[in-house]
Amino acid sequence: MGKLVEEFNGYREKMNDRIMETANTNIKRFFALDTTSYADGALDVKTKEMLGLVASMVLRCDDCIKYHLGKCHDAGVNSDEMNEIFMIANLVGGSIVIPHYRRAVEYWDELLLSPKS
């Protein structure tokens, strides 16, 4: 696994654990809602993760982008599909998304070198 992916996943896990040590019921419910919303339903996991990635890019949240890139990788999104996801995100979000697109491509390239989890 590449350095970017290791650092992101390690920090995210560490801080989520820390948050859960003192989280109140509402925060725990919110985290659970986020998790369960991406489960199979009328839409499959792969589709939901692709939607999550587009939304994250348009909202310009680098942490969310990395998270959904990893989940897309795990769900079997290929590079052709990813390029279309990036195209839609840039179309909807405009040129302000381009810096996030650059970082997303860098992270995606690193994920491609990693085994699926």
Coordinates of C-alpha atoms in Angstrom, one line a residue:
M1 CA 0.0 0.0 0.0
G2 CA 1.3 3.4 -0.9
K3 CA 2.3 6.2 1.6
L4 CA -0.7 8.4 0.8
V5 CA -3.2 5.6 1.4
E6 CA -1.5 4.3 4.5
E7 CA -1.3 7.8 6.1
F8 CA -4.9 8.6 5.3
N9 CA -6.3 5.2 6.5
G10 CA -4.2 5.2 9.6
Y11 CA -5.1 8.7 10.7
R12 CA -8.8 8.2 9.9
E13 CA -8.9 5.0 11.9
K14 CA -7.0 6.5 14.9
M15 CA -9.2 9.6 15.0
N16 CA -12.5 7.7 14.5
D17 CA -11.5 5.5 17.5
R18 CA -10.7 8.6 19.5
I19 CA -14.0 10.3 18.6
M20 CA -16.0 7.2 19.6
E21 CA -14.3 7.1 23.0
T22 CA -16.3 10.2 24.0
A23 CA -19.1 10.4 21.3
N24 CA -22.6 11.0 22.4
T25 CA -25.5 9.0 21.1
N26 CA -26.3 11.4 18.3
I27 CA -22.7 11.3 16.9
K28 CA -22.7 7.5 17.1
R29 CA -26.0 7.4 15.3
F30 CA -24.7 9.8 12.6
F31 CA -21.7 7.6 12.0
A32 CA -23.9 4.5 11.8
L33 CA -26.3 6.3 9.4
D34 CA -23.3 7.2 7.2
T35 CA -22.2 3.5 7.2
T36 CA -25.6 2.0 6.6
S37 CA -26.5 4.4 3.8
Y38 CA -23.8 3.0 1.6
A39 CA -25.0 -0.6 2.0
D40 CA -26.7 -2.5 -0.8
G41 CA -30.3 -1.4 -1.3
A42 CA -32.2 -0.2 -4.4
L43 CA -28.7 0.9 -5.5
D44 CA -25.7 -1.3 -5.2
V45 CA -22.6 -0.4 -3.1
K46 CA -20.5 0.4 -6.2
T47 CA -23.1 2.9 -7.5
K48 CA -23.5 4.6 -4.1
E49 CA -19.7 5.0 -3.7
M50 CA -19.5 6.5 -7.2
L51 CA -22.2 9.0 -6.2
G52 CA -20.5 9.7 -2.9
L53 CA -17.3 10.4 -4.8
V54 CA -18.9 12.8 -7.2
A55 CA -20.6 14.6 -4.3
S56 CA -17.4 14.8 -2.3
M57 CA -15.5 16.3 -5.3
V58 CA -18.2 18.9 -5.9
L59 CA -18.2 19.8 -2.2
R60 CA -14.3 19.8 -2.3
C61 CA -13.7 17.6 0.7
D62 CA -10.3 16.0 0.2
D63 CA -10.8 13.5 3.1
C64 CA -14.2 12.4 1.7
I65 CA -12.7 12.1 -1.8
K66 CA -9.9 9.8 -0.5
Y67 CA -12.4 7.8 1.5
H68 CA -14.7 7.3 -1.5
L69 CA -11.8 6.6 -3.8
G70 CA -10.8 3.7 -1.5
K71 CA -14.3 2.4 -1.4
C72 CA -14.7 2.7 -5.2
H73 CA -11.5 0.7 -5.5
D74 CA -12.8 -1.9 -3.1
A75 CA -16.1 -2.1 -5.0
G76 CA -14.3 -2.8 -8.3
V77 CA -14.5 0.5 -10.1
N78 CA -12.1 0.5 -13.0
S79 CA -10.1 3.3 -14.4
D80 CA -12.4 4.0 -17.3
E81 CA -15.3 4.3 -14.9
M82 CA -13.2 6.5 -12.6
N83 CA -12.4 8.8 -15.5
E84 CA -16.1 9.3 -16.2
I85 CA -16.7 9.9 -12.5
F86 CA -14.1 12.6 -12.6
M87 CA -15.6 14.1 -15.7
I88 CA -19.1 14.3 -14.1
A89 CA -17.6 15.8 -10.9
N90 CA -15.8 18.5 -12.9
L91 CA -18.8 19.2 -15.1
V92 CA -21.1 19.6 -12.1
G93 CA -18.6 21.4 -9.8
G94 CA -16.8 23.6 -12.4
S95 CA -13.1 24.5 -12.6
I96 CA -12.8 24.9 -8.8
V97 CA -12.8 21.1 -8.7
I98 CA -9.7 20.8 -10.8
P99 CA -7.2 20.9 -7.8
H100 CA -9.2 18.2 -6.1
Y101 CA -9.2 16.2 -9.3
R102 CA -5.4 16.4 -9.4
R103 CA -5.1 15.0 -5.9
A104 CA -7.8 12.4 -6.6
V105 CA -5.9 11.1 -9.7
E106 CA -2.7 10.9 -7.6
Y107 CA -4.5 8.9 -4.9
W108 CA -6.3 6.7 -7.4
D109 CA -3.0 5.9 -9.0
E110 CA -1.6 4.8 -5.6
L111 CA -4.7 2.7 -5.0
L112 CA -4.2 0.9 -8.3
L113 CA -0.9 -0.3 -6.9
S114 CA -2.6 -1.7 -3.8
P115 CA -4.6 -4.9 -3.4
K116 CA -8.3 -4.5 -2.8
S117 CA -9.2 -4.7 0.9

